[in-house]
PDB file of C-alpha atoms and ligand atoms in Angstrom:
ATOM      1  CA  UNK E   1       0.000   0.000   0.000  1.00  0.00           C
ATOM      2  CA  UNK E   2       2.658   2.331   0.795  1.00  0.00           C
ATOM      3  CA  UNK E   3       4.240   1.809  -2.355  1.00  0.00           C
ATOM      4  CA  UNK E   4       1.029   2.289  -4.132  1.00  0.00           C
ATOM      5  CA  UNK E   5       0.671   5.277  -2.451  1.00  0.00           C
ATOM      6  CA  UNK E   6       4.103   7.003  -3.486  1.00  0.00           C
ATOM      7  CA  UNK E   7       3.505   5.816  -6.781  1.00  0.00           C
ATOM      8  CA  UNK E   8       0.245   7.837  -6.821  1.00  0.00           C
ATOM      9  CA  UNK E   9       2.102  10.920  -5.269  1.00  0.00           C
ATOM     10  CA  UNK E  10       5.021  10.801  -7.361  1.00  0.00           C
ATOM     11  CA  UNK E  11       2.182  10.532 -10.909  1.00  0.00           C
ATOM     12  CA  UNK E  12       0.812  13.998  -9.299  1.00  0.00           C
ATOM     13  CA  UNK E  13       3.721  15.817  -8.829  1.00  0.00           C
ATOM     14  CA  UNK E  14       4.836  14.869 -12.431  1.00  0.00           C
ATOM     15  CA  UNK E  15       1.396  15.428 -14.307  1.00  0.00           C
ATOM     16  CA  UNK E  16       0.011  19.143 -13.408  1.00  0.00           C
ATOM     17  CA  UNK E  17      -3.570  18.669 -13.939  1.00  0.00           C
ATOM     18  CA  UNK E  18      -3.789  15.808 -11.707  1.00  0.00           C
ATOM     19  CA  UNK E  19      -4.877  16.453  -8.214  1.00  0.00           C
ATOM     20  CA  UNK E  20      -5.806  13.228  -6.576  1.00  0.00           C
ATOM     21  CA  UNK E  21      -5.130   9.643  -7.808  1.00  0.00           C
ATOM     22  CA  UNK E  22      -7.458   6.681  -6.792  1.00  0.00           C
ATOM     23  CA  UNK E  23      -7.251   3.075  -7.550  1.00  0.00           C
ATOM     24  CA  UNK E  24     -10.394   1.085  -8.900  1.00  0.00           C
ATOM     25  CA  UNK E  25     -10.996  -2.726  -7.561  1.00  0.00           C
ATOM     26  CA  UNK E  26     -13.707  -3.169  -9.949  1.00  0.00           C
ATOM     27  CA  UNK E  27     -17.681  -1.957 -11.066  1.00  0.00           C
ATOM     28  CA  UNK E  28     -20.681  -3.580  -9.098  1.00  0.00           C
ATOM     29  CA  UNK E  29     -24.283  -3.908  -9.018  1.00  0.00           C
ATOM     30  CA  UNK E  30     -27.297  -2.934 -11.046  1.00  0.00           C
ATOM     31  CA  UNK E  31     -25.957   1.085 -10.742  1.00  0.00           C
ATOM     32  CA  UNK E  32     -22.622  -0.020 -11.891  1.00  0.00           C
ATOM     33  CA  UNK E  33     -20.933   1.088  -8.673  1.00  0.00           C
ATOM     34  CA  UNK E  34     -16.983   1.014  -8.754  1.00  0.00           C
ATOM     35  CA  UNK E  35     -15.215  -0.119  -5.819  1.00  0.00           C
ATOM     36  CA  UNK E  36     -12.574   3.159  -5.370  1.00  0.00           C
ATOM     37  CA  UNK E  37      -9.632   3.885  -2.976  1.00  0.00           C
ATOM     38  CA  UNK E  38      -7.866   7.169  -2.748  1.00  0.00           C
ATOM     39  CA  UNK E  39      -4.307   7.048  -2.974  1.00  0.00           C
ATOM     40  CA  UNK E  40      -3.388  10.654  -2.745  1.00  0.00           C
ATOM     41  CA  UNK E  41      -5.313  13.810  -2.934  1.00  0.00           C
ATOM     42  CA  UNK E  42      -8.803  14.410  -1.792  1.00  0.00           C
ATOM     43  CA  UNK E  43     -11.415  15.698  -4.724  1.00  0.00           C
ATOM     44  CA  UNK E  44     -12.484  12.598  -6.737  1.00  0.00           C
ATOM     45  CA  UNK E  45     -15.257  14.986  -8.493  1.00  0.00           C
ATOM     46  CA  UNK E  46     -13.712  15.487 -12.020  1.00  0.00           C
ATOM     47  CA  UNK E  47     -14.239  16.684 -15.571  1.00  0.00           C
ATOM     48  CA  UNK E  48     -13.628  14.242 -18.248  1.00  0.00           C
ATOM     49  CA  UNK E  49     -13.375  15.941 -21.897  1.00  0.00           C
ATOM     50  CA  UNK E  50     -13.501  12.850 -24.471  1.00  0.00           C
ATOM     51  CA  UNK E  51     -14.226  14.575 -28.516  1.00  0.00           C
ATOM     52  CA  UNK E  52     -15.256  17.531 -27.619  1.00  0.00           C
ATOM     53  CA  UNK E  53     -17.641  16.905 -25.186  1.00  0.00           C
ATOM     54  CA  UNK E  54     -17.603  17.290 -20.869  1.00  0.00           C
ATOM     55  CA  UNK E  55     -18.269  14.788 -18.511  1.00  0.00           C
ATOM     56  CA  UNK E  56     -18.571  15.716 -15.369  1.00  0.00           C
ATOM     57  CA  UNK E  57     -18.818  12.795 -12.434  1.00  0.00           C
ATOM     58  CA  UNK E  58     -17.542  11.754  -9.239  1.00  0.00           C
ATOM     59  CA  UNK E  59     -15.114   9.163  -9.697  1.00  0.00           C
ATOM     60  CA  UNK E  60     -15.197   7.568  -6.319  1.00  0.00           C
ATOM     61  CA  UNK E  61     -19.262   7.046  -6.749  1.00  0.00           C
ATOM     62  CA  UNK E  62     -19.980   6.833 -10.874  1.00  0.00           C
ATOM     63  CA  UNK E  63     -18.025   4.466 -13.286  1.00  0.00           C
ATOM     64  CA  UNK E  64     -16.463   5.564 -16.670  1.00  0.00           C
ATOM     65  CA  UNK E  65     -15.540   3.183 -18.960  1.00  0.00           C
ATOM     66  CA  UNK E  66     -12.979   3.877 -21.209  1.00  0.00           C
ATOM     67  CA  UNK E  67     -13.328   0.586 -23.324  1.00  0.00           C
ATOM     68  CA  UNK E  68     -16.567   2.263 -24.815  1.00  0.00           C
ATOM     69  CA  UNK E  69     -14.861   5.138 -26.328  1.00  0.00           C
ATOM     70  CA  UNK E  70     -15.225   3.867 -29.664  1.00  0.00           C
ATOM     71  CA  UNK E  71     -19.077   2.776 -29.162  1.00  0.00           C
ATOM     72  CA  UNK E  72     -19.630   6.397 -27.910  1.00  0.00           C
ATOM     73  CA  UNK E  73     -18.590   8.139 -31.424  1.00  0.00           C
ATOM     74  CA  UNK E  74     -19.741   4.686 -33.616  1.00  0.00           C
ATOM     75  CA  UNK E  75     -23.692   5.853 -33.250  1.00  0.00           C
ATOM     76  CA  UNK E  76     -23.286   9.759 -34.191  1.00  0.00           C
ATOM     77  CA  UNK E  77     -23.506   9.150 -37.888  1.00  0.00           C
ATOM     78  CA  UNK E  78     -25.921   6.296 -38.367  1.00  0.00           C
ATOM     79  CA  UNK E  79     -28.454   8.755 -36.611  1.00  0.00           C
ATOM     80  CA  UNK E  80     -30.767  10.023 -39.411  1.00  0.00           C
ATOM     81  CA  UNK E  81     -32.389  13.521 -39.697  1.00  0.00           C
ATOM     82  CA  UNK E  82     -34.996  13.992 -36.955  1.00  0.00           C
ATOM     83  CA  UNK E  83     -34.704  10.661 -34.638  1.00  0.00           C
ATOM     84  CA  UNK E  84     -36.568  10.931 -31.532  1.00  0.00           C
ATOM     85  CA  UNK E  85     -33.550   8.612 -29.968  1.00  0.00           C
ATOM     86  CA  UNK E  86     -33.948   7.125 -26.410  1.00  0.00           C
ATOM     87  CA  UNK E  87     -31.332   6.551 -24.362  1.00  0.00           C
ATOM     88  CA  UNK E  88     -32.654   3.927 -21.612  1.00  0.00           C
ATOM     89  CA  UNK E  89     -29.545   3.540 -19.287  1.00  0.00           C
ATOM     90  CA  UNK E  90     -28.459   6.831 -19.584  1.00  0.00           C
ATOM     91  CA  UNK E  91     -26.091   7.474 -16.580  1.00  0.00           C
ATOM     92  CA  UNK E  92     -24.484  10.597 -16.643  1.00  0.00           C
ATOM     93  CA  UNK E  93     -24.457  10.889 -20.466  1.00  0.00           C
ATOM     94  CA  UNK E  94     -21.948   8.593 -21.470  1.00  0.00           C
ATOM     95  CA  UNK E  95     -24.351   8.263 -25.094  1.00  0.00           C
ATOM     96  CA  UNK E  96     -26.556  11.209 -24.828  1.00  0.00           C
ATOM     97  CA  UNK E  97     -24.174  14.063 -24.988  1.00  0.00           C
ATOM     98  CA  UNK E  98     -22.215  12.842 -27.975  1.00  0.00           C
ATOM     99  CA  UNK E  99     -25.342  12.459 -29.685  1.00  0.00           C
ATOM    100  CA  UNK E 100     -27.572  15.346 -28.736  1.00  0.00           C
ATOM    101  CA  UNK E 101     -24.399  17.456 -29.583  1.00  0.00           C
ATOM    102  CA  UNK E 102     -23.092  15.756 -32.988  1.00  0.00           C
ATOM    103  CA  UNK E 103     -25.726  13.913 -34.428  1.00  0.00           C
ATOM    104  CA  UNK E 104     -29.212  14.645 -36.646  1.00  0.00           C
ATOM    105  CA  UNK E 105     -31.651  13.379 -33.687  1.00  0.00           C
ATOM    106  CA  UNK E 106     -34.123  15.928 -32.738  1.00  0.00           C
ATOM    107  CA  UNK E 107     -34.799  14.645 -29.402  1.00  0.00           C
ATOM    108  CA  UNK E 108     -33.171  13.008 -26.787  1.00  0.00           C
ATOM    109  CA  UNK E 109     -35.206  11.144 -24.076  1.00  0.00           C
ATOM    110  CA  UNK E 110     -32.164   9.919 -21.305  1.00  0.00           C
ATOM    111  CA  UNK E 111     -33.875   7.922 -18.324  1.00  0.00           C
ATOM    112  CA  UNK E 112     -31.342   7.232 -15.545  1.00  0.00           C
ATOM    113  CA  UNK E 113     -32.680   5.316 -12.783  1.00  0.00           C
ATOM    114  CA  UNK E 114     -29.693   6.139 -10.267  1.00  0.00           C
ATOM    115  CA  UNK E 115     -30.494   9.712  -8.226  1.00  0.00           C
ATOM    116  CA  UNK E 116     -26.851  10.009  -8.078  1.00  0.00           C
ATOM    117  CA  UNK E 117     -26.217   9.466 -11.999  1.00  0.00           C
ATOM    118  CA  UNK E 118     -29.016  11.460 -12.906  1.00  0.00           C
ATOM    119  CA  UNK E 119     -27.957  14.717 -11.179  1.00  0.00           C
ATOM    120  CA  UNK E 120     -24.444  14.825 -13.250  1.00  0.00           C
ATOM    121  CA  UNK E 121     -27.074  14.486 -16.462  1.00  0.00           C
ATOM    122  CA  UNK E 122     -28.196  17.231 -15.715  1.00  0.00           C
ATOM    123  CA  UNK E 123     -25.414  19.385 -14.785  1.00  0.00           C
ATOM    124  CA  UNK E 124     -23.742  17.856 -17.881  1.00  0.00           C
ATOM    125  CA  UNK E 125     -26.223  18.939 -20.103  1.00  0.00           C
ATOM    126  CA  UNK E 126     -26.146  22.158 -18.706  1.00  0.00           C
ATOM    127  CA  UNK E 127     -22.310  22.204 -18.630  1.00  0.00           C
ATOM    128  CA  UNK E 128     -22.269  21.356 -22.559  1.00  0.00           C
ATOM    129  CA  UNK E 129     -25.303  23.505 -23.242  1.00  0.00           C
ATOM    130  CA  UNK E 130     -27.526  21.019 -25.572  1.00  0.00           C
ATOM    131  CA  UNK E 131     -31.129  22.092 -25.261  1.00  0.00           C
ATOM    132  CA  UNK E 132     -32.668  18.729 -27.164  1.00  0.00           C
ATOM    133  CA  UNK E 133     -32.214  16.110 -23.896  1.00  0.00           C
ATOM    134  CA  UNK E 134     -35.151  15.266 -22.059  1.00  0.00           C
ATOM    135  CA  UNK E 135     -33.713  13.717 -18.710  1.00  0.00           C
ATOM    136  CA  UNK E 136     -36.092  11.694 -16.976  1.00  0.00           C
ATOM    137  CA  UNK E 137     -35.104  10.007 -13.392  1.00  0.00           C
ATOM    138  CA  UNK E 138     -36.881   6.645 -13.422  1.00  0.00           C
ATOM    139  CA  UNK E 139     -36.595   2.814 -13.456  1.00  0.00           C
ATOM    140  CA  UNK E 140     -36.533   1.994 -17.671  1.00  0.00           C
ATOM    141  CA  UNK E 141     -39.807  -0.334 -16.795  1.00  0.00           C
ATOM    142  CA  UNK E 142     -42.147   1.955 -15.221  1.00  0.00           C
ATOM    143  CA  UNK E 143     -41.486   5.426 -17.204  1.00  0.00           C
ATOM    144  CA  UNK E 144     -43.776   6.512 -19.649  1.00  0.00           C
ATOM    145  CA  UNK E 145     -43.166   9.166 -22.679  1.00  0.00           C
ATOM    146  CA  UNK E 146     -45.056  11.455 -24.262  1.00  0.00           C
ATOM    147  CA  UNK E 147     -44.117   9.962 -27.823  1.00  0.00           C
ATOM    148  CA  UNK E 148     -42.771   7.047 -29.519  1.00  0.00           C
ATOM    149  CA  UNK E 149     -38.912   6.767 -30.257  1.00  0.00           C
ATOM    150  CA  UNK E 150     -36.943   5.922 -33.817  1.00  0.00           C
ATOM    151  CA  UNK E 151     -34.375   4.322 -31.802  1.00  0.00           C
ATOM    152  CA  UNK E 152     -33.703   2.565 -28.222  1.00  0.00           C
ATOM    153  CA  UNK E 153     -29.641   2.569 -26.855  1.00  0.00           C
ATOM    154  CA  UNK E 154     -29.513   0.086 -24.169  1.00  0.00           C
ATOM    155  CA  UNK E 155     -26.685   0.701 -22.726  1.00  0.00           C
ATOM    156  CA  UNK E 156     -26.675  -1.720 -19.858  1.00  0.00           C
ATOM    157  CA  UNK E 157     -26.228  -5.229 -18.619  1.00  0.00           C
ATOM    158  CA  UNK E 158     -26.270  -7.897 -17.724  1.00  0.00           C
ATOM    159  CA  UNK E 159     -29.489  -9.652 -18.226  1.00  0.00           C
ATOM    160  CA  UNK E 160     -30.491  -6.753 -21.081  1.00  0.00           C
ATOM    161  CA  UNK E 161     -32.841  -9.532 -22.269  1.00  0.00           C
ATOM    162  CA  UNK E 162     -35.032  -8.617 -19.356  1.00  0.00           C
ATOM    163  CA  UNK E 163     -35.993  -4.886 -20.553  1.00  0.00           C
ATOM    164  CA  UNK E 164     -36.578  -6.064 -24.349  1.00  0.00           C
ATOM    165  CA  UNK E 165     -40.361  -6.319 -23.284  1.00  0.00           C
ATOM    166  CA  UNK E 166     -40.110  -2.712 -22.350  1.00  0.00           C
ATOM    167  CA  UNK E 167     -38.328  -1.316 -25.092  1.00  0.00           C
ATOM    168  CA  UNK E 168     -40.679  -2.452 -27.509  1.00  0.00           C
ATOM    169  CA  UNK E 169     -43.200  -0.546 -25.425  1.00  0.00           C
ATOM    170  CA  UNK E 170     -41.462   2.573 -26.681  1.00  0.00           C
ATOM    171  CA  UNK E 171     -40.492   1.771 -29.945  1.00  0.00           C
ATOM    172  CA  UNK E 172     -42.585   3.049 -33.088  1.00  0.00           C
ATOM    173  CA  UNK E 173     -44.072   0.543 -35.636  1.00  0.00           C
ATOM    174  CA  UNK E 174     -40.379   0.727 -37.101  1.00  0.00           C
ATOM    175  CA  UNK E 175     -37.037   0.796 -35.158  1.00  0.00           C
ATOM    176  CA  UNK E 176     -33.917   0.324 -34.219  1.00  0.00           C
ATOM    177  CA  UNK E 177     -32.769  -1.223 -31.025  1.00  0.00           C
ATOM    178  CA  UNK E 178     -29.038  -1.053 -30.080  1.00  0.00           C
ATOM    179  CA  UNK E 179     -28.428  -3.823 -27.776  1.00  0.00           C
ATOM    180  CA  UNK E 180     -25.905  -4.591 -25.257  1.00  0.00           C
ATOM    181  CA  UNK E 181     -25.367  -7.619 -23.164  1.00  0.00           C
ATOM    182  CA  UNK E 182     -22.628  -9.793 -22.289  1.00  0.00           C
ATOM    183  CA  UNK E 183     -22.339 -12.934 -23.660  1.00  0.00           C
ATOM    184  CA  UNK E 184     -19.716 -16.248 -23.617  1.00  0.00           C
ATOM    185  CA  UNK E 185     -17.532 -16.952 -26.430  1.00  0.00           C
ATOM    186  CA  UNK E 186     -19.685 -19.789 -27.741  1.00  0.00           C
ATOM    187  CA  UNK E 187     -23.062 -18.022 -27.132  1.00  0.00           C
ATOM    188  CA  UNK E 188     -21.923 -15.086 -29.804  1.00  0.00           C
ATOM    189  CA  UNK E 189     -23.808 -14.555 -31.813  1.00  0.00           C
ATOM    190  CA  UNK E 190     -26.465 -17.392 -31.897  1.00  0.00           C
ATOM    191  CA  UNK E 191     -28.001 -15.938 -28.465  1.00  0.00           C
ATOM    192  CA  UNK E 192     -28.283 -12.582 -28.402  1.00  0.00           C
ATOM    193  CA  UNK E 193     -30.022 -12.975 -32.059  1.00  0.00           C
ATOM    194  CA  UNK E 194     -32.321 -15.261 -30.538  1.00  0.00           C
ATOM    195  CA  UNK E 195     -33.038 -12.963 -27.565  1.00  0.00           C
ATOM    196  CA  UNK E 196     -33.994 -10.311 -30.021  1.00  0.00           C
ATOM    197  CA  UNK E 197     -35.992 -12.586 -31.597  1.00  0.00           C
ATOM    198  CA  UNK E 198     -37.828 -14.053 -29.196  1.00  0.00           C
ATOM    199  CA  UNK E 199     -38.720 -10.974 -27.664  1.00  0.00           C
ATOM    200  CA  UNK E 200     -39.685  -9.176 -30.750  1.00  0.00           C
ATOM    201  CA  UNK E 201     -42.267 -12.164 -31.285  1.00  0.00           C
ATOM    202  CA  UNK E 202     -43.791 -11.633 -28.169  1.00  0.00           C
ATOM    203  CA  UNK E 203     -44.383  -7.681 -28.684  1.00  0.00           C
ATOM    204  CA  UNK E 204     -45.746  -7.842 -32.690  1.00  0.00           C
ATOM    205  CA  UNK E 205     -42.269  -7.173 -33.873  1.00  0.00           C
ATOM    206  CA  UNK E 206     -40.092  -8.900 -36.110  1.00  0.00           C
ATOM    207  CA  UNK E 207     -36.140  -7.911 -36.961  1.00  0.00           C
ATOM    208  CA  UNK E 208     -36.380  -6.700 -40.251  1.00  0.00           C
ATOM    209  CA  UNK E 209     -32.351  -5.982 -40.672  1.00  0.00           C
ATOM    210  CA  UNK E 210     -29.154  -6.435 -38.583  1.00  0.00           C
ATOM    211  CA  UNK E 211     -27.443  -2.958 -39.046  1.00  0.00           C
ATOM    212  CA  UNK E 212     -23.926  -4.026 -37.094  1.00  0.00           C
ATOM    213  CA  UNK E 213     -22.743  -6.547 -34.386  1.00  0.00           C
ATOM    214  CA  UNK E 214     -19.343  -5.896 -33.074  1.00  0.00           C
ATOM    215  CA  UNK E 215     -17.813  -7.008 -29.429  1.00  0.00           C
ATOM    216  CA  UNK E 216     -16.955  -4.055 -27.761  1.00  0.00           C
ATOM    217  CA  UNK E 217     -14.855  -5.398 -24.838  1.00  0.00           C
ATOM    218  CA  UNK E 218     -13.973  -8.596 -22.952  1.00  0.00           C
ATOM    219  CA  UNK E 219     -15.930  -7.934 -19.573  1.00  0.00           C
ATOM    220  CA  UNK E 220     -14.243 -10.971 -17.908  1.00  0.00           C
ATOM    221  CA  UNK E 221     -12.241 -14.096 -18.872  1.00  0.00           C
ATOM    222  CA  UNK E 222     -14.423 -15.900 -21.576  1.00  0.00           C
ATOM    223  CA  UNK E 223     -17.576 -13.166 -21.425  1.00  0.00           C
ATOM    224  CA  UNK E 224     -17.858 -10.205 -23.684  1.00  0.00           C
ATOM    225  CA  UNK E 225     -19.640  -7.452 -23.749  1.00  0.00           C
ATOM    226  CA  UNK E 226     -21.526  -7.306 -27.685  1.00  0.00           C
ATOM    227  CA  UNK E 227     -23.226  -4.900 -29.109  1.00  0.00           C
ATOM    228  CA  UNK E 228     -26.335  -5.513 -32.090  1.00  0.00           C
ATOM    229  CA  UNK E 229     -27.972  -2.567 -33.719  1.00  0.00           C
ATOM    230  CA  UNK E 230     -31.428  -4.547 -35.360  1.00  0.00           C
ATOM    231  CA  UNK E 231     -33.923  -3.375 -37.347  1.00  0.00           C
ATOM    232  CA  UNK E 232     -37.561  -3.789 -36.453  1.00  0.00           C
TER     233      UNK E 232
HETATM  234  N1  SAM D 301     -23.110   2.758 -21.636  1.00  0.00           N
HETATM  235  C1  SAM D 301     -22.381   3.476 -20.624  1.00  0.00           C
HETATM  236  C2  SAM D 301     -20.933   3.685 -21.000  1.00  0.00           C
HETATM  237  O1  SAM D 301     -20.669   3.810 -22.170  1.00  0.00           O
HETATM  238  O2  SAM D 301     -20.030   3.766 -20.167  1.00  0.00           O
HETATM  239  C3  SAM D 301     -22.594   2.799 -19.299  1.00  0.00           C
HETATM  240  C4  SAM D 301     -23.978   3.003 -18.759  1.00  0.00           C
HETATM  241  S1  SAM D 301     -24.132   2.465 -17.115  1.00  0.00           S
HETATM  242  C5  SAM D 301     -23.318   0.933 -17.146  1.00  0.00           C
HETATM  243  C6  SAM D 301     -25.780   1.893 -16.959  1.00  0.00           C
HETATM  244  C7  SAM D 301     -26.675   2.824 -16.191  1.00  0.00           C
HETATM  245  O3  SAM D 301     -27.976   2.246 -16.100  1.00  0.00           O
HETATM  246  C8  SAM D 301     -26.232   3.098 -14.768  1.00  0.00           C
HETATM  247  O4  SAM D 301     -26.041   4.465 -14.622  1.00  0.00           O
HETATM  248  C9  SAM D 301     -27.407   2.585 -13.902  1.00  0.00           C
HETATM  249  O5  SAM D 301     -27.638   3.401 -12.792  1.00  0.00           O
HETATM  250  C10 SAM D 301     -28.567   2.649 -14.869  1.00  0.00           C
HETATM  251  N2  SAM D 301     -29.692   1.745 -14.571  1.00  0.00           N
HETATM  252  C11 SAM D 301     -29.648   0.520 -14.009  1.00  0.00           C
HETATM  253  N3  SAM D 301     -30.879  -0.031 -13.968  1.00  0.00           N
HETATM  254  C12 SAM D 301     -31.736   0.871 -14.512  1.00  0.00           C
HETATM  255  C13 SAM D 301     -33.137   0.882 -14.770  1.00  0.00           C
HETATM  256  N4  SAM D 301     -33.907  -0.155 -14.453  1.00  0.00           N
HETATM  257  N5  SAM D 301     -33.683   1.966 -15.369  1.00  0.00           N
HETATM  258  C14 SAM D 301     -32.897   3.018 -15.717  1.00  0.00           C
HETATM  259  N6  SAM D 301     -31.567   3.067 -15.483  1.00  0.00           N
HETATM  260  C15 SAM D 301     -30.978   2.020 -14.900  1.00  0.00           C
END
């Protein structure tokens, strides 16, 4: 530890703009919690500036994965002129701000269902001033809105499959539903397909195209974290 700490110290003194160091242990729970220890310094709320964009969060309570850096910029251009684009998971705006700022959509709805989360949405979408996110603080199941959406991000897992029944609750008689879930290496891509499926069945919806399916990350040894945009 005391190594660890002198390490952090010594990374301070040597990089100006840091002020306080921590070390993760990992990301928990349904909120995505990470497990954080400071090392040295105090002030774990920070500003993270990733293409142009802020993201403000407090990096002892709220988890920011860099592995999704790529995801974040991938759905800016396939957004066509005047989506009403729902971002279901929406935590502090890891999708929403990138897209309410660069893409077509016209409307953002972001639901965030951790109090915590939900008030650095807002401050980020002040501190980036976009004026076409709707925030909403609410469990994805239970909140209702005022229109029907183009497109659904669901940017959370596991057990995604669960909130498919939901989703198509907000989709319009066409859509596209960008799917995340972790998966093992042999399950790729026969069962998330089938989830999609399945579900789609079961709401009067059938997937009319498969727009992309990529892996975004390796999550833990054997599991990966995929990502399907479908067609409806
Ligand atoms: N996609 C993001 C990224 O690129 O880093 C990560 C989003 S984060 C893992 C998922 C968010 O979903 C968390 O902020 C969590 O609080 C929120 N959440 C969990 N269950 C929810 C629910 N039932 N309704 C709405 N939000 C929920």
């Amino acid at each position: 530890a005391y190594e660890k700490k002198q390490a952090a110290k010594a990374a301070a003194q040597l990089l100006p703009y840091v002020r306080t160091v921590c070390e993760l242990y990992g990301v928990s729970g349904k909120f995505r919690k990470p497990r954080v220890k400071i090392l040295f310094g105090k002030e774990t709320v920070t500003t993270h500036k990733e293409n142009n964009i802020f993201y403000r969060l407090d990096a002892s309570k709220i988890m920011f994965s860099k592995g999704n850096l790529s995801e974040r910029k991938r759905l800016i251009p396939q957004i066509k002129n005047g989506e009403v684009v729902l971002d279901g998971f929406a935590g502090i705006g890891y999708f929403s701000l990138g897209l309410a700022r660069f893409s077509r959509a016209k409307k953002i709805y972001s639901i965030e269902k951790n109090r915590t989360a939900f008030g650095y949405l807002k401050e980020n979408i002040r501190l980036n001033r976009l004026d076409n996110i709707e925030p909403i603080c609410g469990d994805f199941r239970k909140v209702r809105l005022p229109e029907k959406v183009d497109r659904i991000l669901m940017g959370y897992f596991p057990y995604t499959e669960k909130f498919l029944g939901a989703a198509f609750g907000f989709l319009k008689t066409k859509g596209i539903i960008t799917y995340h879930n972790i998966f093992s290496r042999g399950d790729i891509w026969k069962k998330p397909l089938e989830q999609l499926k399945q579900s789609a069945k079961e709401n009067g919806y059938r997937i009319s195209k498969i727009h992309g399916k990529r892996i975004v990350k390796g999550y833990a040894p054997g599991i990966f974290h995929v990502v399907i945009d479908a067609e409806f």
